[in-house]
Tab-separated table of C-alpha atoms in Angstrom:
chain	number	residue	atom	x	y	z
G	659	ALA	CA	0.000	0.000	0.000
G	660	ARG	CA	2.892	2.362	0.767
G	661	SER	CA	4.573	1.723	-2.601
G	662	ARG	CA	1.242	2.224	-4.363
G	663	ARG	CA	0.832	5.633	-2.685
G	664	ARG	CA	4.375	6.610	-3.676
G	665	ARG	CA	3.765	5.618	-7.300
G	666	LYS	CA	0.493	7.553	-7.375
G	667	ARG	CA	2.173	10.593	-5.870
G	668	ALA	CA	4.979	10.456	-8.461
G	669	GLU	CA	2.436	10.259	-11.303
G	670	LEU	CA	0.595	13.266	-9.888
G	671	GLU	CA	3.810	15.319	-9.643
G	672	GLU	CA	4.723	14.397	-13.215
G	673	CYS	CA	1.263	15.446	-14.418
G	674	ILE	CA	1.567	18.783	-12.637
G	675	ALA	CA	5.032	19.386	-14.109
G	676	ARG	CA	3.777	18.687	-17.657
G	677	ARG	CA	0.851	21.002	-17.136
G	678	ARG	CA	3.201	23.797	-16.080
G	679	GLU	CA	5.421	23.216	-19.106
G	680	VAL	CA	2.450	23.347	-21.459
G	681	THR	CA	1.110	26.468	-19.787
G	682	ASN	CA	4.436	28.310	-19.879
G	683	GLY	CA	5.199	27.214	-23.424
G	684	THR	CA	8.476	25.434	-22.532
G	685	TRP	CA	7.498	21.901	-23.617
G	686	ASP	CA	9.284	20.675	-26.737
G	687	PHE	CA	6.474	19.356	-28.967
G	688	GLY	CA	8.882	17.990	-31.571
G	689	ASP	CA	9.748	14.965	-29.463
G	690	VAL	CA	6.131	13.804	-29.271
G	691	ASP	CA	4.450	11.838	-32.022
G	692	ASP	CA	1.026	13.416	-31.732
G	693	GLY	CA	2.223	16.987	-31.960
G	694	ASN	CA	-1.041	18.376	-33.362
G	695	ALA	CA	-3.016	17.169	-30.359
G	696	LEU	CA	-0.517	18.691	-27.943
G	697	GLN	CA	-0.468	21.900	-29.944
G	698	ARG	CA	-4.230	22.106	-29.637
G	699	ARG	CA	-3.907	21.362	-25.950
G	700	ARG	CA	-1.380	24.153	-25.566
G	701	GLN	CA	-3.678	26.587	-27.348
G	702	ASP	CA	-6.475	25.486	-25.048
G	703	VAL	CA	-4.358	26.181	-21.974
G	704	LEU	CA	-3.309	29.587	-23.261
G	705	GLN	CA	-6.928	30.431	-24.023
G	706	ARG	CA	-7.919	29.405	-20.498
G	707	ARG	CA	-5.190	31.577	-19.039
G	708	LYS	CA	-6.572	34.512	-20.996
G	709	MET	CA	-10.047	33.732	-19.704
G	710	GLN	CA	-8.691	33.661	-16.160
G	711	GLU	CA	-7.055	37.068	-16.587
G	712	ASP	CA	-10.277	38.541	-18.028
G	713	ALA	CA	-12.339	37.052	-15.207
G	714	LEU	CA	-9.859	38.371	-12.621
G	715	GLY	CA	-10.073	41.887	-14.025
G	716	LYS	CA	-13.890	41.892	-14.103
G	717	LEU	CA	-14.286	40.467	-10.599
G	718	CYS	CA	-11.702	42.770	-9.024
G	719	THR	CA	-13.529	45.735	-10.543
G	720	ARG	CA	-16.868	44.635	-9.097
G	721	TRP	CA	-15.599	43.512	-5.679
G	722	VAL	CA	-13.514	46.073	-3.796
G	723	ALA	CA	-10.787	44.926	-1.361
G	724	ARG	CA	-11.085	41.264	-2.387
G	725	GLU	CA	-8.371	41.040	-5.047
G	726	LYS	CA	-6.267	38.546	-3.085
G	727	GLN	CA	-9.159	36.155	-2.419
G	728	ILE	CA	-10.426	36.355	-6.023
G	729	GLN	CA	-6.977	35.628	-7.403
G	730	GLU	CA	-6.640	32.656	-5.064
G	731	LEU	CA	-10.046	31.256	-6.058
G	732	ILE	CA	-9.352	31.610	-9.788
G	733	GLY	CA	-6.007	29.882	-9.319
G	734	LEU	CA	-7.694	26.957	-7.556
G	735	LEU	CA	-10.915	26.628	-9.563
G	736	GLY	CA	-9.610	27.652	-12.985
G	737	THR	CA	-12.099	28.339	-15.772
G	738	GLY	CA	-14.367	25.363	-15.170
G	739	CYS	CA	-12.484	22.931	-17.421
G	740	GLU	CA	-9.486	21.948	-15.282
G	741	PRO	CA	-9.798	19.512	-12.368
G	742	ALA	CA	-10.443	21.568	-9.225
G	743	PRO	CA	-9.979	20.583	-5.582
G	744	SER	CA	-12.615	20.811	-2.871
G	745	LEU	CA	-12.586	24.109	-0.972
G	746	LEU	CA	-13.715	25.434	2.388
G	747	ILE	CA	-14.372	29.178	2.212
G	748	CYS	CA	-14.724	30.563	5.720
G	749	GLY	CA	-15.064	34.031	7.201
G	750	GLY	CA	-17.425	36.266	9.129
G	751	GLY	CA	-20.798	37.519	8.004
G	752	SER	CA	-21.070	40.019	5.134
G	753	THR	CA	-17.529	39.414	3.872
G	754	GLY	CA	-18.560	38.543	0.293
G	755	LYS	CA	-18.017	34.762	0.393
G	756	THR	CA	-21.218	33.593	-1.291
G	757	SER	CA	-21.585	36.496	-3.710
G	758	ILE	CA	-18.011	36.286	-4.982
G	759	VAL	CA	-18.132	32.486	-5.461
G	760	LYS	CA	-21.405	32.657	-7.412
G	761	ASP	CA	-20.176	35.614	-9.472
G	762	LEU	CA	-16.923	33.790	-10.258
G	763	LEU	CA	-18.690	30.633	-11.416
G	764	GLU	CA	-21.129	32.612	-13.564
G	765	THR	CA	-18.330	34.735	-15.053
G	766	VAL	CA	-16.319	31.716	-16.225
G	767	GLY	CA	-19.515	29.963	-17.379
G	768	ALA	CA	-19.113	26.949	-15.113
G	769	ARG	CA	-21.852	24.426	-14.452
G	770	TYR	CA	-22.763	24.452	-10.788
G	771	ALA	CA	-25.492	23.794	-8.241
G	772	TYR	CA	-25.953	26.161	-5.308
G	773	VAL	CA	-27.647	24.889	-2.139
G	774	SER	CA	-28.380	26.988	0.938
G	775	CYS	CA	-28.258	24.688	3.937
G	776	LEU	CA	-30.461	27.109	5.871
G	777	GLU	CA	-33.321	26.370	3.473
G	778	SER	CA	-32.339	22.765	2.722
G	779	ALA	CA	-31.412	21.432	6.137
G	780	THR	CA	-32.054	17.701	5.594
G	781	PRO	CA	-30.095	15.310	3.328
G	782	ARG	CA	-33.219	14.668	1.244
G	783	GLN	CA	-33.636	18.377	0.488
G	784	VAL	CA	-29.946	18.747	-0.353
G	785	PHE	CA	-30.029	15.759	-2.757
G	786	HIS	CA	-33.143	17.099	-4.447
G	787	ALA	CA	-31.713	20.645	-4.829
G	788	VAL	CA	-28.440	19.415	-6.355
G	789	LEU	CA	-30.087	17.083	-8.888
G	790	THR	CA	-32.777	19.605	-9.852
G	791	GLN	CA	-30.257	22.353	-10.607
G	792	LEU	CA	-27.848	20.123	-12.506
G	793	LYS	CA	-30.676	18.640	-14.599
G	794	GLN	CA	-32.167	22.143	-15.016
G	795	ASN	CA	-35.645	20.839	-14.300
G	796	LYS	CA	-38.453	23.346	-13.754
G	797	ARG	CA	-41.715	22.709	-11.993
G	798	ARG	CA	-44.706	22.842	-14.320
G	799	LYS	CA	-48.369	23.592	-13.802
G	800	SER	CA	-49.378	20.378	-15.568
G	801	THR	CA	-47.739	18.288	-12.860
G	802	GLY	CA	-49.156	20.372	-10.032
G	803	TYR	CA	-45.735	21.989	-9.454
G	804	MET	CA	-44.473	18.688	-8.101
G	805	ALA	CA	-40.760	17.922	-8.229
G	806	ASP	CA	-39.678	15.764	-11.155
G	807	VAL	CA	-36.589	14.543	-9.307
G	808	LYS	CA	-37.171	12.311	-6.300
G	809	CYS	CA	-34.206	11.173	-4.250
G	810	ASP	CA	-34.619	10.175	-0.630
G	811	ARG	CA	-31.506	8.104	0.067
G	812	LEU	CA	-27.798	8.408	-0.516
G	813	ALA	CA	-27.839	5.100	-2.385
G	814	ASP	CA	-30.206	6.688	-4.932
G	815	PHE	CA	-28.401	10.018	-5.036
G	816	LEU	CA	-24.990	8.768	-6.194
G	817	PRO	CA	-26.229	6.860	-9.283
G	818	ALA	CA	-28.561	9.725	-10.209
G	819	LEU	CA	-25.715	12.215	-9.944
G	820	SER	CA	-23.418	10.006	-12.042
G	821	ALA	CA	-26.106	9.769	-14.698
G	822	THR	CA	-26.588	13.526	-14.721
G	823	ILE	CA	-22.904	14.249	-15.442
G	824	SER	CA	-21.383	12.749	-18.561
G	825	ALA	CA	-18.237	10.707	-18.058
G	826	SER	CA	-16.668	12.151	-21.222
G	827	SER	CA	-17.398	15.759	-20.240
G	828	GLU	CA	-14.336	17.991	-19.985
G	829	GLU	CA	-15.960	20.660	-17.818
G	830	THR	CA	-15.867	20.488	-14.045
G	831	VAL	CA	-19.182	20.476	-12.196
G	832	PHE	CA	-19.261	22.435	-8.938
G	833	VAL	CA	-21.523	21.834	-5.953
G	834	VAL	CA	-21.701	24.845	-3.612
G	835	LEU	CA	-23.015	24.239	-0.085
G	836	ASP	CA	-23.652	27.553	1.671
G	837	ASP	CA	-23.844	27.604	5.505
G	838	ALA	CA	-22.302	24.145	5.495
G	839	GLU	CA	-22.027	24.105	9.292
G	840	LYS	CA	-25.775	23.337	9.401
G	841	LEU	CA	-25.024	19.864	7.996
G	842	ARG	CA	-22.611	18.925	10.757
G	843	LYS	CA	-23.306	15.970	13.002
G	844	PRO	CA	-24.668	17.176	16.368
G	845	ARG	CA	-21.948	17.032	18.999
G	846	GLY	CA	-22.391	14.112	21.382
G	847	CYS	CA	-25.230	12.580	19.336
G	848	ASN	CA	-24.664	8.919	18.308
G	849	MET	CA	-28.226	8.073	17.290
G	850	PRO	CA	-28.696	6.374	13.908
G	851	GLY	CA	-29.681	8.730	11.099
G	852	THR	CA	-27.760	11.702	12.483
G	853	GLU	CA	-24.544	11.133	10.527
G	854	SER	CA	-23.272	14.086	8.537
G	855	ILE	CA	-23.331	13.919	4.747
G	856	LEU	CA	-20.385	16.307	4.406
G	857	PRO	CA	-17.743	13.520	4.189
G	858	ILE	CA	-19.767	11.938	1.356
G	859	PHE	CA	-20.002	15.229	-0.535
G	860	LEU	CA	-16.261	15.858	-0.215
G	861	ARG	CA	-15.660	12.416	-1.781
G	862	LEU	CA	-18.138	12.854	-4.652
G	863	PRO	CA	-15.427	12.970	-7.380
G	864	GLU	CA	-14.107	9.639	-6.131
G	865	LEU	CA	-17.507	7.984	-5.608
G	866	CYS	CA	-19.097	9.181	-8.869
G	867	ARG	CA	-15.873	9.092	-10.943
G	868	ARG	CA	-16.667	12.446	-12.498
G	869	LYS	CA	-14.888	15.786	-12.735
G	870	MET	CA	-16.464	17.493	-9.760
G	871	SER	CA	-15.547	19.935	-7.039
G	872	VAL	CA	-17.386	20.671	-3.811
G	873	ILE	CA	-17.193	24.169	-2.295
G	874	LEU	CA	-18.207	24.569	1.334
G	875	ILE	CA	-19.054	28.080	2.539
G	876	SER	CA	-19.134	28.536	6.289
G	877	LYS	CA	-18.630	31.057	9.077
G	878	LEU	CA	-16.633	28.443	11.004
G	879	GLY	CA	-13.174	27.013	10.444
G	880	TRP	CA	-12.294	23.420	9.634
G	881	ASN	CA	-11.703	22.552	13.301
G	882	SER	CA	-15.413	23.050	13.992
G	883	PHE	CA	-16.361	20.199	11.658
G	884	HIS	CA	-15.837	17.549	14.326
G	885	SER	CA	-15.943	14.101	12.763
G	886	SER	CA	-13.504	11.228	12.465
G	887	HIS	CA	-14.495	10.769	8.791
G	888	MET	CA	-13.748	14.404	7.906
G	889	ALA	CA	-10.029	14.036	8.607
G	890	GLU	CA	-9.547	11.876	5.495
G	891	VAL	CA	-10.977	14.458	3.072
G	892	GLU	CA	-9.682	17.811	4.307
G	893	PRO	CA	-10.418	20.567	1.745
G	894	ILE	CA	-8.266	23.572	0.894
G	895	LEU	CA	-9.008	26.551	3.138
G	896	VAL	CA	-9.677	30.044	1.716
G	897	PHE	CA	-10.209	32.720	4.373
G	898	PHE	CA	-12.190	35.923	3.869
G	899	PRO	CA	-11.249	38.489	6.561
G	900	SER	CA	-13.613	41.184	7.775
G	901	TYR	CA	-13.563	44.524	6.001
G	902	SER	CA	-11.564	47.328	7.563
G	903	GLN	CA	-12.990	50.821	8.014
G	904	ASP	CA	-11.196	52.150	4.915
G	905	GLU	CA	-12.465	49.210	2.822
G	906	ILE	CA	-16.035	49.785	4.034
G	907	SER	CA	-15.687	53.439	3.055
G	908	GLN	CA	-14.520	52.432	-0.450
G	909	ILE	CA	-17.458	50.045	-0.848
G	910	LEU	CA	-20.050	52.566	0.335
G	911	CYS	CA	-18.615	55.323	-1.872
G	912	GLN	CA	-19.698	53.284	-4.908
G	913	HIS	CA	-23.326	54.108	-4.071
G	914	PRO	CA	-24.913	55.302	-7.323
G	915	GLY	CA	-27.270	57.805	-5.673
G	916	VAL	CA	-24.546	59.977	-4.124
G	917	GLU	CA	-24.032	63.299	-5.908
G	918	ASP	CA	-21.405	65.011	-3.738
G	919	VAL	CA	-18.769	62.287	-3.194
G	920	LYS	CA	-16.524	64.588	-1.149
G	921	LEU	CA	-19.348	65.392	1.278
G	922	TYR	CA	-20.303	61.697	1.491
G	923	LYS	CA	-16.715	60.724	2.325
G	924	SER	CA	-16.649	63.346	5.059
G	925	PHE	CA	-19.953	61.979	6.395
G	926	LEU	CA	-18.571	58.419	6.412
G	927	GLY	CA	-15.424	59.571	8.202
G	928	GLN	CA	-17.612	60.901	11.015
G	929	VAL	CA	-20.081	58.027	11.432
G	930	LEU	CA	-18.081	54.906	10.481
G	931	PRO	CA	-15.852	54.776	13.620
G	932	SER	CA	-18.971	54.521	15.784
G	933	LEU	CA	-20.888	52.205	13.444
G	934	THR	CA	-18.025	49.722	13.001
G	935	ARG	CA	-17.616	49.463	16.765
G	936	MET	CA	-21.345	48.958	17.185
G	937	CYS	CA	-21.973	46.390	14.413
G	938	GLY	CA	-19.697	44.445	12.095
G	939	ASP	CA	-22.285	43.541	9.460
G	940	LEU	CA	-21.686	45.415	6.215
G	941	ARG	CA	-25.369	45.180	5.249
G	942	ASP	CA	-26.467	46.845	8.489
G	943	ILE	CA	-23.823	49.549	8.095
G	944	GLY	CA	-24.932	50.195	4.514
G	945	PHE	CA	-28.580	50.471	5.594
G	946	LEU	CA	-27.772	52.831	8.479
G	947	THR	CA	-25.541	55.099	6.401
G	948	GLY	CA	-28.138	55.264	3.619
G	949	VAL	CA	-30.873	56.336	6.041
G	950	LEU	CA	-28.716	58.730	8.055
G	951	TYR	CA	-27.172	60.463	5.033
G	952	GLN	CA	-30.632	61.643	3.951
G	953	LYS	CA	-31.007	63.369	7.319
G	954	TYR	CA	-27.432	64.674	7.177
G	955	VAL	CA	-27.992	66.657	3.960
G	956	GLU	CA	-31.404	68.057	4.920
G	957	PRO	CA	-29.955	71.401	6.201
G	958	ILE	CA	-28.172	71.841	2.843
G	959	GLN	CA	-31.337	71.101	0.877
G	960	GLU	CA	-33.336	73.549	3.019
G	961	GLY	CA	-30.707	76.278	2.581
G	962	ILE	CA	-29.834	76.531	6.278
G	963	CYS	CA	-26.101	76.029	5.700
G	964	SER	CA	-23.658	75.082	2.951
G	965	ALA	CA	-21.787	71.829	2.401
G	966	SER	CA	-18.528	73.381	3.598
G	967	GLU	CA	-19.907	74.072	7.095
G	968	ARG	CA	-19.281	70.544	8.376
G	969	ARG	CA	-19.499	71.360	12.080
G	970	VAL	CA	-22.854	73.125	11.679
G	971	LEU	CA	-24.106	70.121	9.718
G	972	TRP	CA	-23.060	67.830	12.524
G	973	GLN	CA	-24.829	69.991	15.114
G	974	PHE	CA	-28.077	69.474	13.221
G	975	PHE	CA	-27.377	65.768	12.737
G	976	ALA	CA	-25.996	64.744	16.152
G	977	GLY	CA	-29.379	64.117	17.815
G	978	THR	CA	-30.629	61.993	14.920
G	979	PHE	CA	-27.435	59.929	14.854
G	980	ARG	CA	-27.554	59.356	18.603
G	981	ALA	CA	-31.205	58.260	18.450
G	982	ALA	CA	-30.558	55.893	15.509
G	983	THR	CA	-27.589	54.176	17.168
G	984	GLN	CA	-29.463	53.767	20.441
G	985	ALA	CA	-32.465	52.288	18.617
G	986	TYR	CA	-30.220	49.849	16.729
G	987	GLN	CA	-28.530	48.648	19.908
G	988	ALA	CA	-31.886	48.246	21.670
G	989	GLY	CA	-33.459	46.463	18.689
G	990	ASP	CA	-36.150	49.126	18.209
G	991	ASP	CA	-37.511	50.582	14.981
G	992	ILE	CA	-34.865	52.925	13.564
G	993	TRP	CA	-37.304	54.886	11.372
G	994	THR	CA	-39.523	55.697	14.350
G	995	ALA	CA	-36.537	56.782	16.441
G	996	ILE	CA	-35.231	59.047	13.651
G	997	GLN	CA	-38.644	60.613	13.112
G	998	HIS	CA	-39.057	61.237	16.833
G	999	ALA	CA	-35.586	62.799	17.069
G	1000	SER	CA	-36.306	65.022	14.054
G	1001	GLU	CA	-39.505	66.319	15.624
G	1002	GLU	CA	-37.749	67.035	18.912
G	1003	SER	CA	-34.851	68.835	17.261
G	1004	GLN	CA	-37.020	70.982	14.976
G	1005	ASP	CA	-37.273	73.800	17.523
G	1006	THR	CA	-33.587	73.447	18.350
G	1007	CYS	CA	-32.680	73.702	14.677
G	1008	THR	CA	-34.761	76.860	14.345
G	1009	ARG	CA	-33.010	78.417	17.329
G	1010	THR	CA	-29.627	77.375	15.984
G	1011	LYS	CA	-30.452	78.936	12.630
G	1012	HIS	CA	-31.394	82.170	14.425
G	1013	HIS	CA	-28.249	82.167	16.514
G	1014	THR	CA	-26.026	81.650	13.493
G	1015	SER	CA	-27.073	85.113	12.335
G	1016	LEU	CA	-25.546	86.873	15.344
G	1017	GLU	CA	-24.191	90.336	15.111
G	1018	LEU	CA	-20.759	88.775	15.585
G	1019	GLU	CA	-19.960	86.554	12.581
G	1020	LEU	CA	-16.926	84.419	13.450
G	1021	PRO	CA	-15.703	80.889	12.673
G	1022	PHE	CA	-16.637	78.174	15.144
G	1023	ASP	CA	-13.104	77.758	16.506
G	1024	SER	CA	-12.829	81.535	17.008
G	1025	LYS	CA	-15.975	81.463	19.137
G	1026	ILE	CA	-14.536	78.637	21.237
G	1027	LEU	CA	-11.307	80.644	21.554
G	1028	LEU	CA	-13.292	83.688	22.750
G	1029	LEU	CA	-15.110	81.597	25.361
G	1030	ALA	CA	-11.789	80.121	26.511
G	1031	SER	CA	-10.345	83.632	26.938
G	1032	PHE	CA	-13.479	84.729	28.817
G	1033	VAL	CA	-13.156	81.787	31.237
G	1034	ALA	CA	-9.405	82.429	31.661
G	1035	SER	CA	-10.041	86.110	32.450
G	1036	ARG	CA	-12.772	85.416	35.023
G	1037	ASN	CA	-11.307	82.381	36.805
G	1038	PRO	CA	-8.025	82.280	38.729
G	1039	ALA	CA	-5.435	79.876	37.344
G	1040	SER	CA	-5.524	77.784	40.526
G	1041	LEU	CA	-9.099	76.648	39.749
G	1042	ASP	CA	-8.437	75.266	36.243
G	1043	ALA	CA	-7.743	71.746	37.450
G	1044	ARG	CA	-10.993	71.674	39.450
G	1045	MET	CA	-13.072	73.108	36.605
G	1046	PHE	CA	-11.828	70.810	33.839
G	1047	GLU	CA	-10.878	67.557	35.569
G	1048	ASN	CA	-12.569	64.435	34.167
G	1049	LYS	CA	-13.239	62.529	37.376
G	1050	ARG	CA	-16.254	63.526	39.386
G	1051	THR	CA	-15.866	64.343	43.026
G	1052	THR	CA	-18.622	64.186	45.619
G	1053	LYS	CA	-19.863	67.650	46.488
G	1054	ARG	CA	-20.262	68.382	50.160
G	1055	ARG	CA	-23.316	70.227	51.331
G	1056	ARG	CA	-22.747	73.932	51.861
G	1057	SER	CA	-23.906	75.711	54.927
G	1058	ALA	CA	-25.946	78.907	54.827
G	1059	LEU	CA	-22.860	80.974	55.776
G	1060	GLU	CA	-20.829	79.497	52.908
G	1061	SER	CA	-23.657	80.219	50.456
G	1062	ASP	CA	-23.749	83.833	51.548
G	1063	ARG	CA	-19.984	84.069	51.105
G	1064	GLN	CA	-20.328	82.594	47.611
G	1065	VAL	CA	-22.934	85.191	46.608
G	1066	ALA	CA	-20.771	88.009	47.973
G	1067	ALA	CA	-17.714	86.674	46.146
G	1068	ALA	CA	-19.693	86.476	42.891
G	1069	GLN	CA	-20.791	90.101	43.191
G	1070	GLU	CA	-17.214	91.175	43.947
G	1071	ALA	CA	-15.871	89.204	40.952
G	1072	ARG	CA	-18.310	90.950	38.598
G	1073	LEU	CA	-17.076	94.353	39.811
G	1074	LYS	CA	-13.455	93.475	39.138
G	1075	SER	CA	-11.902	93.929	35.709
G	1076	PRO	CA	-10.929	90.833	33.700
G	1077	GLY	CA	-7.556	89.434	34.663
G	1078	PRO	CA	-4.672	88.685	32.260
G	1079	PHE	CA	-3.720	85.157	31.299
G	1080	HIS	CA	-0.846	83.412	29.516
G	1081	PHE	CA	-1.086	81.986	26.009
G	1082	GLU	CA	-0.365	78.427	27.219
G	1083	ARG	CA	-3.309	78.590	29.647
G	1084	LEU	CA	-5.584	79.867	26.861
G	1085	VAL	CA	-4.671	76.906	24.620
G	1086	THR	CA	-5.284	74.440	27.469
G	1087	ILE	CA	-8.773	75.807	28.203
G	1088	PHE	CA	-9.483	75.950	24.455
G	1089	ASN	CA	-8.734	72.206	24.096
G	1090	CYS	CA	-10.860	71.401	27.160
G	1091	LEU	CA	-13.848	73.251	25.694
G	1092	LEU	CA	-13.352	71.445	22.376
G	1093	ASP	CA	-13.470	68.139	24.280
G	1094	VAL	CA	-16.806	69.185	25.752
G	1095	VAL	CA	-18.185	70.055	22.301
G	1096	ASP	CA	-16.916	66.821	20.705
G	1097	GLU	CA	-18.292	64.687	23.523
G	1098	LYS	CA	-21.669	66.359	23.303
G	1099	HIS	CA	-21.876	66.032	19.521
G	1100	PHE	CA	-20.542	62.454	19.539
G	1101	VAL	CA	-17.409	63.146	17.444
G	1102	ALA	CA	-13.681	62.934	18.044
G	1103	ARG	CA	-10.790	65.063	16.822
G	1104	SER	CA	-7.601	63.294	15.888
G	1105	ASP	CA	-5.346	66.363	15.661
G	1106	ARG	CA	-5.124	68.823	18.564
G	1107	SER	CA	-1.688	70.241	17.842
G	1108	LEU	CA	-1.034	73.950	17.471
G	1109	SER	CA	-1.609	75.143	13.926
G	1110	ALA	CA	-1.087	78.326	12.008
G	1111	SER	CA	-4.872	78.866	11.817
G	1112	LEU	CA	-5.075	79.106	15.635
G	1113	PHE	CA	-2.449	81.866	15.731
G	1114	GLN	CA	-4.175	83.600	12.824
G	1115	GLN	CA	-7.541	83.519	14.615
G	1116	LEU	CA	-5.900	84.842	17.777
G	1117	ASN	CA	-4.388	87.763	15.862
G	1118	THR	CA	-7.795	88.405	14.248
G	1119	LEU	CA	-9.471	88.612	17.657
G	1120	VAL	CA	-6.771	91.016	18.823
G	1121	GLY	CA	-7.335	93.114	15.695
G	1122	LEU	CA	-11.081	93.223	16.422
G	1123	ARG	CA	-10.214	94.363	19.963
G	1124	LEU	CA	-12.045	91.419	21.479
G	1125	LEU	CA	-8.704	90.429	23.017
G	1126	SER	CA	-5.895	92.686	24.194
G	1127	ARG	CA	-2.219	91.797	24.410
G	1128	VAL	CA	-0.835	93.024	27.737
G	1129	SER	CA	2.726	91.651	27.719
G	1130	PRO	CA	5.110	94.556	26.937
G	1131	GLU	CA	8.240	92.565	26.084
G	1132	PRO	CA	8.266	90.576	22.814
G	1133	LEU	CA	10.524	87.878	24.320
G	1134	GLU	CA	8.223	87.417	27.300
G	1135	SER	CA	5.485	84.770	27.220
G	1136	ALA	CA	2.415	86.285	25.536
G	1137	ARG	CA	-0.310	87.457	27.941
G	1138	TYR	CA	-3.795	88.514	26.910
G	1139	ARG	CA	-6.990	89.929	28.408
G	1140	CYS	CA	-10.554	89.295	27.223
G	1141	ASN	CA	-12.692	92.366	26.414
G	1142	LEU	CA	-15.898	90.386	25.878
G	1143	ASP	CA	-18.836	91.335	28.079
G	1144	GLU	CA	-20.957	88.769	29.885
G	1145	LYS	CA	-24.018	89.217	27.688
G	1146	MET	CA	-22.144	88.535	24.453
G	1147	ALA	CA	-20.349	85.585	26.045
G	1148	GLU	CA	-23.705	84.010	26.936
G	1149	LYS	CA	-24.906	84.512	23.344
G	1150	ILE	CA	-21.831	82.801	21.932
G	1151	SER	CA	-22.120	79.965	24.456
G	1152	ARG	CA	-25.734	79.318	23.404
G	1153	ASN	CA	-24.676	79.472	19.762
G	1154	VAL	CA	-21.992	76.765	20.175
G	1155	GLN	CA	-24.073	74.915	22.802
G	1156	ILE	CA	-21.553	75.080	25.645
G	1157	PRO	CA	-22.803	75.553	29.248
G	1158	LEU	CA	-20.622	78.533	30.111
G	1159	HIS	CA	-21.883	78.777	33.692
G	1160	SER	CA	-20.422	75.327	34.417
G	1161	PHE	CA	-16.886	76.648	33.886
G	1162	LEU	CA	-17.128	79.924	35.804
G	1163	ARG	CA	-16.200	79.889	39.497
G	1164	TYR	CA	-18.518	82.749	40.495
G	1165	ALA	CA	-21.393	82.173	38.030
């Protein structure tokens, strides 16, 4: 038996070597008697290689971020004429396993039968589905839509399958079993009739003596197919990894209904980090982004703001996005949650539209910078850590005497002129207020470093006399004073939706 296996292995290696020589065009056809037949065979191989390259180009164009898996499948399955091994294609949900396999087989024109093991969960249903598709039988009204193919046992299935496929056929017949883990033998169950049919399907080429290949599609790996019979017929594994955030963005940007691609990419950059952490299913992410994008562009369509005002757009959209994500996590109706959030935010949107037309027209970051300077001028530097620390401390109950002292201190602070502050302290409070805004609007900034635009905005505020530079020496650390009155500061705080009173010591 050992010598027979060695001889068979040597014949297989010799066959593979000849196939490579024919494919690469390095075989000397002059030493063979039947040169015309080999020449035709070589032309056939070259034509198949061209078909593989054409199929690879078409599939890679249609399926983004799956070039490696498509190239591997074409190399293993060929064009439907070469002998192909049995495969196990595994990966998570919504990774393109089933769609790419079916598209590949249809592109190369292969003959195949596709069976979903969720719909056909019993061996009888699987046998019937395979034979019906390979025989291309259709149910007719004359027969009462009854199935023409009847196959209840494995002993009837194998001869019927052999009769369906011609022994002299050069094309390979593929049998695709989707959700193949449903056909596994139940763990710990030794009752008769519960044996898995997967080992039989993986040995179909040997049992039927036909050119066949079985493709198993599953969310589980090969180790989950626990059976002593499965170890003898281990298929080749092809793994489909989950899509990354950039790959999901590329796939969603191919949406045909999107007019402004730049705006849509910006929208995806804001919502995808939260959606990918919340759900990993590409279909759910595509549904959520399609619904939410309609609400995202509503302020542009109504003329409230332009597409370049991304932060204003997000202020209108933040409540809807929060309600949709909470409804998805709770399993509630997303449409109802979005509609309810839109009705609640209608008054808020109207107020925001009114506040955007303030007498003081400034960029959003300049308004935050003004509020930061106002807080720095009114609060002593020793209270910054208490005002902006993240951890919450338990507040002790104040006595009546302490409350009176607080009221007196507040009145005294209002009578005093604004105090000067250093540039470093201004930047620190500015970043803290930005954290408050980002946390409230459910976004995150990746870059908080000092930029030229921040210095330019600071110089603009000094030129408008909203800030005053009080440091006399140019080499000394820059010190400023805020000239903004309390009424205007409250207007700006309502405009950017920051609770200013929470950051003032004597508010």
